[in-house]
């Protein structure tokens, strides 16, 4: 007799168990026994990732037919990871080589992720946790293996501590509605900081409007760093929750989350850390940081869009109430009463984004194979180089000069508007963000409405930065 399987209980069924159930269920198919062994994916072996980073002047990896466009100054590369990212060979705006410096908006995907998605749809596609057949076993195993990869990647104690969501925005809304809102009375307080993305402001405003709670905002200094003493001064007996970014998408500031967390806990308040901009650039360990909640988006770490993860400690996941109702999150339903599954299933109503969760797992495998410390070290050097070169451009002002920064090098020019600058660079094939980057309060702190924002990933090169800086010199000379 095949019974519904709860994949979050101890004694998780193995692929072999599921396959043997499937064989029991379909005994007639003896000629083609079902097997659970999913073949390994070509290209997913760590050896294929060229892990050795050596900033040498070795020849570029571009294939000959992708040589730099005629007439365009070429952002050539000796960065061997680039060959894993086919889109970096694209031509834009009439044949110019693409210079992708819009990584804070979204990162590009390596072949290993693209192929993993394709493999999933070719060989594994099924709904999960239901139906004892071979494809249900394959897709469930791939989906749950990806959950375990997320847990391992961020240092969570177990896959049970990971909830699938669409991304950071949905994750913050989940925590706001499922955990914080039921705990608020009129006059209670939530602490944010001045450098937050709108995704970490608006969900709290919705909760505050519904409950009569109040938002308190920790200020930042002229460098874009949170003023710790002012942050601590905001705590009162009414403080019920804290939510802060790990890295600011507008300023690049790395916030001292371990310290912010210790202060919040000293005052009895749980804390959420928005990891949208940190997870691809810094090694993150949620247990070591001591945070209660941590959220991130797959597309900011070389994975697919439409998938992200919420980490919560056992205590907060247990305490939080279901966010949405439907299939998959229930243990038993009658018209009178429904019993919910344990977490994380109780937060995952309906069919999840299975393929993209699996793709995110492949992205994390890829990042691990490249090496997180190596990525952080390479990007740190490249960001230092970028800031130094940008400072040499006449009339350029860097926005966000924190001592600890990652990936982002936002600036404004005194000679040209943000829109003019963005358009000029785009015409040369340089993709970056020119606008408010969903962080209007952070901009207004510096008397601005917008900025030009190059943001780096480990596949970017010094040559690309030189290309950007030369283009800016050309632009500023024109006025
Ligand atoms: N938080 C920060 C710091 C971000 O940079 C972003 C996106 O840019 C988000 C939240 C929202 O992420 P998503 O749009 O993937 O939900």
XYZ file of C-alpha atoms and ligand atoms in Angstrom:
495
model
C 0.000 0.000 0.000
C 1.488 3.332 -0.994
C 0.962 6.052 1.544
C 1.454 9.803 1.199
C 5.008 10.661 2.029
C 6.064 13.451 4.283
C 9.470 14.438 3.025
C 10.315 16.530 6.040
C 10.088 13.812 8.643
C 13.077 11.784 9.758
C 13.436 8.733 7.589
C 13.220 10.606 4.306
C 12.570 7.992 1.605
C 15.606 7.350 -0.527
C 15.509 7.237 -4.289
C 15.829 3.448 -4.045
C 12.845 3.229 -1.711
C 10.729 5.362 -4.003
C 11.785 3.372 -7.046
C 10.957 0.123 -5.333
C 7.533 1.515 -4.405
C 7.084 2.582 -7.992
C 8.050 -0.910 -9.170
C 5.571 -2.370 -6.711
C 2.912 -0.042 -8.042
C 3.563 -0.902 -11.673
C 4.502 -4.616 -11.504
C 3.366 -5.195 -15.089
C 6.274 -3.187 -16.407
C 8.765 -5.949 -15.676
C 10.379 -5.656 -19.078
C 11.520 -2.123 -18.287
C 12.224 -1.999 -14.566
C 12.164 1.483 -13.187
C 15.392 2.809 -11.857
C 16.080 5.746 -9.668
C 19.653 6.419 -10.684
C 19.619 9.772 -12.438
C 22.593 9.976 -14.797
C 25.110 12.639 -13.904
C 24.934 15.868 -15.830
C 27.572 16.549 -18.426
C 29.598 19.585 -17.447
C 28.647 19.531 -13.793
C 31.887 17.995 -12.670
C 33.898 20.499 -10.640
C 36.867 19.765 -12.863
C 35.033 21.488 -15.690
C 34.932 24.780 -13.856
C 38.518 25.919 -14.356
C 38.878 26.577 -10.649
C 42.381 27.917 -10.791
C 42.193 31.676 -10.772
C 45.424 33.223 -11.874
C 45.370 36.879 -12.882
C 47.922 36.501 -15.625
C 48.154 38.017 -19.043
C 47.241 34.709 -20.652
C 45.342 34.859 -23.945
C 41.634 35.489 -23.788
C 39.043 32.752 -23.790
C 36.806 34.223 -26.444
C 36.386 31.867 -29.357
C 37.827 33.283 -32.580
C 34.372 33.906 -34.016
C 33.552 35.987 -30.961
C 36.544 38.238 -31.296
C 35.900 41.845 -30.310
C 33.791 43.877 -32.698
C 35.490 45.773 -35.458
C 35.979 49.365 -34.534
C 35.078 48.902 -30.860
C 37.734 49.104 -28.207
C 37.747 45.565 -26.886
C 37.093 44.618 -23.276
C 39.271 41.517 -23.586
C 39.530 39.027 -20.841
C 41.941 36.667 -19.231
C 39.286 35.549 -16.772
C 38.814 31.865 -17.426
C 35.411 31.617 -15.753
C 33.895 33.632 -18.560
C 33.785 30.656 -20.876
C 31.084 29.125 -18.665
C 28.768 32.089 -19.363
C 27.720 32.022 -23.030
C 25.795 35.295 -22.812
C 29.005 37.194 -22.041
C 29.932 36.633 -25.692
C 26.830 38.458 -26.916
C 27.032 41.501 -29.139
C 24.685 44.399 -28.521
C 23.959 47.788 -30.072
C 25.165 47.002 -33.568
C 27.850 44.437 -32.793
C 29.524 45.808 -29.680
C 30.771 43.231 -27.180
C 28.519 43.113 -24.170
C 30.061 44.444 -20.959
C 27.794 43.140 -18.218
C 28.100 45.371 -15.161
C 24.493 45.011 -13.998
C 25.082 42.118 -11.612
C 23.277 43.713 -8.674
C 20.117 43.689 -10.799
C 20.655 40.118 -11.931
C 23.617 37.858 -12.589
C 24.212 35.768 -15.698
C 23.823 31.982 -15.695
C 26.600 29.514 -16.429
C 26.089 26.636 -18.861
C 26.054 24.284 -15.890
C 22.781 25.883 -14.721
C 21.283 26.174 -18.195
C 22.023 22.508 -18.890
C 20.706 21.417 -15.521
C 17.348 23.049 -16.279
C 17.232 21.418 -19.665
C 18.126 18.042 -18.132
C 15.370 18.416 -15.572
C 12.730 18.964 -18.231
C 14.107 16.206 -20.448
C 14.492 13.526 -17.773
C 12.922 14.367 -14.420
C 9.859 16.586 -14.802
C 6.988 15.656 -12.497
C 5.135 17.176 -9.605
C 6.862 16.438 -6.295
C 5.863 14.732 -3.053
C 2.882 13.110 -4.745
C 2.448 9.990 -6.791
C 4.725 7.017 -6.408
C 6.190 6.827 -9.867
C 9.702 7.085 -11.147
C 9.528 10.670 -12.323
C 7.950 11.790 -9.049
C 10.886 10.165 -7.286
C 13.408 11.827 -9.582
C 11.917 15.297 -9.362
C 11.333 15.034 -5.610
C 14.879 13.887 -5.038
C 16.281 16.676 -7.203
C 14.060 19.286 -5.504
C 14.913 18.140 -1.987
C 18.591 17.732 -2.835
C 18.555 21.381 -3.963
C 17.001 22.375 -0.631
C 19.842 20.570 1.153
C 22.356 22.399 -1.080
C 20.888 25.743 -0.018
C 21.086 24.698 3.642
C 24.714 23.610 3.271
C 25.603 26.718 1.279
C 24.434 29.163 3.945
C 25.348 27.041 6.969
C 21.783 26.163 8.030
C 21.544 23.161 10.349
C 19.100 21.261 8.144
C 17.099 21.346 4.898
C 14.029 21.722 7.145
C 15.178 25.274 7.840
C 14.850 26.287 4.177
C 11.561 27.463 2.644
C 11.307 27.911 -1.120
C 9.960 31.267 -2.273
C 10.063 33.286 -5.507
C 12.876 35.467 -4.261
C 13.965 37.947 -1.628
C 10.859 40.098 -2.007
C 8.485 37.214 -1.448
C 10.668 35.957 1.395
C 10.519 39.256 3.280
C 6.758 39.452 2.725
C 6.429 35.903 4.059
C 8.297 36.741 7.253
C 6.401 40.024 7.638
C 2.989 38.381 7.294
C 3.590 34.932 8.773
C 5.831 35.769 11.706
C 5.857 39.475 12.526
C 2.308 40.653 11.872
C 0.604 38.230 14.291
C 2.976 39.436 17.051
C 2.326 43.176 16.668
C 0.103 45.494 18.673
C -0.515 49.156 17.884
C 2.525 51.159 18.971
C 5.009 48.275 18.626
C 8.170 49.069 16.694
C 10.144 47.575 13.811
C 13.703 48.757 13.141
C 15.070 49.149 9.604
C 18.040 51.122 8.297
C 18.389 53.991 5.867
C 20.172 51.885 3.253
C 17.392 49.344 2.628
C 16.036 48.237 -0.745
C 12.319 48.973 -1.184
C 11.725 45.215 -0.773
C 12.849 45.642 2.827
C 10.759 48.762 3.453
C 7.349 48.354 1.826
C 6.406 44.947 3.354
C 6.995 46.489 6.802
C 4.881 49.510 5.920
C 2.046 47.154 4.958
C 2.362 45.331 8.262
C 2.597 48.604 10.180
C -0.509 49.969 8.435
C -2.443 46.812 9.287
C -1.437 46.716 12.960
C -0.670 50.300 14.016
C 3.007 49.432 14.502
C 5.694 52.047 13.849
C 8.871 51.890 11.727
C 12.092 53.255 13.222
C 15.000 53.877 10.870
C 18.681 53.644 11.812
C 20.672 56.390 10.051
C 23.818 55.962 7.947
C 26.869 58.236 7.919
C 28.366 60.088 4.942
C 30.246 56.958 3.907
C 27.013 54.941 3.830
C 27.707 52.942 7.007
C 25.061 52.255 9.640
C 25.726 54.387 12.734
C 25.781 51.628 15.337
C 25.206 53.840 18.376
C 22.154 55.423 16.704
C 20.899 51.944 15.773
C 21.196 50.758 19.356
C 19.494 53.915 20.652
C 16.372 53.052 18.639
C 15.598 49.979 20.747
C 12.800 50.307 23.290
C 10.674 47.745 25.098
C 8.272 48.092 22.139
C 10.846 46.899 19.572
C 9.478 43.672 18.140
C 11.591 43.067 15.049
C 14.645 44.212 13.086
C 15.219 43.844 9.346
C 18.487 44.867 7.649
C 20.375 44.332 4.417
C 23.650 42.418 4.519
C 24.969 44.406 1.537
C 23.357 47.598 0.240
C 22.392 47.359 -3.420
C 22.771 51.134 -3.852
C 25.957 51.826 -1.878
C 27.703 48.473 -1.690
C 28.104 48.794 2.095
C 28.625 45.481 3.884
C 26.735 45.896 7.146
C 28.052 44.395 10.411
C 25.253 41.831 10.649
C 26.784 39.806 13.474
C 26.954 42.952 15.598
C 23.511 44.176 14.517
C 22.141 40.745 15.425
C 23.837 40.684 18.832
C 22.387 44.109 19.652
C 18.887 43.096 18.473
C 19.023 39.923 20.550
C 20.255 41.818 23.590
C 17.017 43.774 23.344
C 14.926 40.656 22.759
C 14.148 41.352 19.100
C 14.474 38.735 16.311
C 16.265 39.886 13.153
C 15.900 39.247 9.418
C 18.898 39.711 7.139
C 18.244 40.512 3.483
C 21.013 38.600 1.715
C 20.052 39.516 -1.861
C 23.346 41.313 -2.466
C 25.636 39.368 -0.161
C 25.150 35.737 -0.960
C 26.931 35.798 -4.348
C 29.856 37.846 -3.106
C 30.704 36.805 0.459
C 30.764 33.474 2.239
C 27.624 33.477 4.414
C 27.047 31.312 7.471
C 23.687 31.967 9.071
C 24.462 29.900 12.159
C 27.696 31.801 12.793
C 25.938 35.143 12.227
C 23.219 34.090 14.660
C 20.401 35.586 12.573
C 16.799 34.434 12.970
C 15.861 34.822 9.300
C 17.938 35.129 6.132
C 16.510 35.524 2.629
C 18.010 35.584 -0.852
C 17.111 35.302 -4.557
C 18.450 32.642 -6.937
C 18.900 35.049 -9.837
C 21.415 37.145 -7.902
C 23.668 34.110 -7.524
C 23.843 32.757 -11.080
C 20.632 30.742 -10.659
C 17.212 31.086 -12.261
C 14.660 33.833 -11.675
C 11.475 32.991 -9.767
C 13.236 31.001 -7.061
C 14.725 32.033 -3.751
C 15.020 30.814 -0.221
C 14.063 31.801 3.297
C 16.161 30.443 6.130
C 14.642 30.461 9.598
C 15.761 28.973 12.891
C 13.640 26.121 14.233
C 12.173 28.454 16.847
C 10.908 31.107 14.418
C 9.734 28.621 11.785
C 7.767 26.774 14.425
C 6.262 29.984 15.762
C 5.317 31.468 12.376
C 1.836 30.875 11.021
C 1.046 29.629 7.519
C 1.299 32.400 4.953
C -0.847 30.975 2.180
C -3.219 28.004 2.232
C -3.653 25.201 -0.282
C -2.290 21.833 -1.276
C 1.130 20.560 -0.185
C 1.065 22.435 3.139
C -1.622 20.360 4.849
C -1.583 17.146 6.870
C -5.365 16.734 7.007
C -8.334 18.767 5.791
C -11.983 18.707 6.774
C -14.436 21.553 6.295
C -14.257 22.151 10.026
C -10.505 22.156 10.560
C -7.195 21.776 8.775
C -3.986 20.455 10.244
C -0.834 21.815 8.713
C 2.369 20.069 7.816
C 5.489 20.823 9.748
C 7.765 23.566 8.403
C 8.966 24.145 5.763
C 5.958 22.545 4.003
C 3.484 24.671 5.973
C 4.811 27.733 4.113
C 4.796 26.120 0.662
C 1.181 25.981 -0.487
C 0.665 24.750 -4.039
C 3.136 23.473 -6.602
C 6.520 25.091 -6.185
C 8.998 26.233 -8.798
C 10.601 22.805 -8.989
C 12.877 23.121 -12.003
C 14.265 26.463 -10.925
C 14.929 25.190 -7.406
C 16.966 22.414 -9.011
C 18.681 25.041 -11.182
C 19.522 27.054 -8.082
C 21.112 23.932 -6.586
C 23.277 23.668 -9.700
C 24.233 27.345 -9.378
C 25.360 26.785 -5.787
C 27.374 23.726 -6.897
C 29.008 25.940 -9.493
C 29.866 28.686 -6.999
C 31.275 26.101 -4.595
C 33.396 24.646 -7.376
C 34.818 28.051 -8.273
C 35.398 28.681 -4.565
C 33.644 31.276 -2.439
C 36.761 32.639 -0.811
C 38.363 32.901 -4.234
C 35.344 34.785 -5.574
C 35.346 37.175 -2.615
C 39.085 37.795 -2.960
C 38.941 38.330 -6.734
C 35.973 40.693 -6.490
C 37.551 42.606 -3.631
C 40.579 43.321 -5.811
C 38.443 44.173 -8.817
C 36.229 46.517 -6.803
C 39.306 48.294 -5.427
C 40.623 48.665 -8.971
C 37.235 49.949 -10.189
C 36.883 52.565 -7.456
C 40.437 53.786 -7.975
C 39.971 54.127 -11.748
C 36.585 55.808 -11.390
C 38.034 58.353 -8.967
C 40.377 59.431 -11.767
C 37.456 60.572 -13.965
C 36.936 64.331 -13.836
C 33.824 65.434 -11.951
C 32.913 61.891 -10.825
C 31.624 61.394 -7.290
C 31.447 57.904 -5.779
C 28.249 57.291 -3.802
C 28.949 54.973 -0.890
C 32.484 54.994 0.458
C 32.130 52.509 3.304
C 35.297 50.746 4.430
C 33.615 47.383 3.883
C 32.071 47.209 0.440
C 31.076 44.515 -2.042
C 30.372 44.558 -5.786
C 28.761 48.003 -6.144
C 30.559 51.139 -7.377
C 27.771 53.719 -7.790
C 28.594 57.257 -8.900
C 27.278 60.488 -10.395
C 28.973 62.890 -12.826
C 28.746 66.632 -12.370
C 28.771 67.166 -16.144
C 26.034 64.724 -17.214
C 22.773 63.450 -15.799
C 22.396 59.842 -14.711
C 20.091 59.201 -17.684
C 22.543 60.718 -20.202
C 25.389 58.703 -18.741
C 23.427 55.437 -18.787
C 22.367 56.004 -22.401
C 25.892 56.854 -23.540
C 27.341 53.754 -21.899
C 24.573 51.514 -23.201
C 25.333 52.668 -26.752
C 28.864 51.346 -26.209
C 27.627 47.955 -25.047
C 28.018 48.623 -21.332
C 25.043 47.323 -19.358
C 24.611 48.882 -15.932
C 21.856 50.489 -13.905
C 21.076 54.202 -14.153
C 18.256 55.135 -11.780
C 17.258 54.817 -8.132
C 17.823 51.017 -7.982
C 14.765 50.628 -5.706
C 16.585 52.464 -2.922
C 15.183 55.987 -2.920
C 15.758 56.738 0.787
C 19.437 55.715 0.463
C 19.861 58.072 -2.495
C 18.081 60.936 -0.763
C 20.481 60.590 2.159
C 23.122 61.819 -0.314
C 20.926 64.524 -1.834
C 20.284 62.470 -4.969
C 17.359 60.878 -6.746
C 19.449 58.424 -8.735
C 22.953 57.221 -9.618
C 24.891 55.240 -12.210
C 25.678 51.823 -10.800
C 28.265 49.416 -12.174
C 28.080 46.215 -10.113
C 30.603 43.418 -10.388
C 30.669 39.655 -10.434
C 33.644 37.310 -10.554
C 33.454 37.027 -14.362
C 34.144 40.736 -14.801
C 37.643 41.866 -15.686
C 39.961 44.833 -15.360
C 39.746 45.253 -19.119
C 35.998 45.794 -18.824
C 36.568 48.383 -16.107
C 39.154 50.162 -18.280
C 36.624 50.145 -21.102
C 34.005 51.721 -18.822
C 36.408 54.344 -17.524
C 37.596 55.258 -21.031
C 33.987 55.660 -22.129
C 33.339 57.946 -19.143
C 36.432 59.998 -20.006
C 35.154 60.372 -23.547
C 31.755 61.467 -22.233
C 33.109 63.998 -19.733
C 35.486 65.473 -22.337
C 32.473 66.244 -24.516
C 31.283 68.962 -22.120
N 17.000 43.384 -1.391
C 18.075 43.858 -2.024
C 19.227 44.399 -1.214
C 18.130 43.839 -3.412
O 19.198 44.322 -4.046
C 17.032 43.314 -4.140
C 17.032 43.333 -5.611
O 17.736 44.075 -6.238
C 15.949 42.806 -3.430
C 15.961 42.864 -2.058
C 14.774 42.218 -4.134
O 15.140 41.039 -4.793
P 14.138 40.293 -5.764
O 13.681 41.320 -6.768
O 14.943 39.203 -6.371
O 13.011 39.791 -4.931
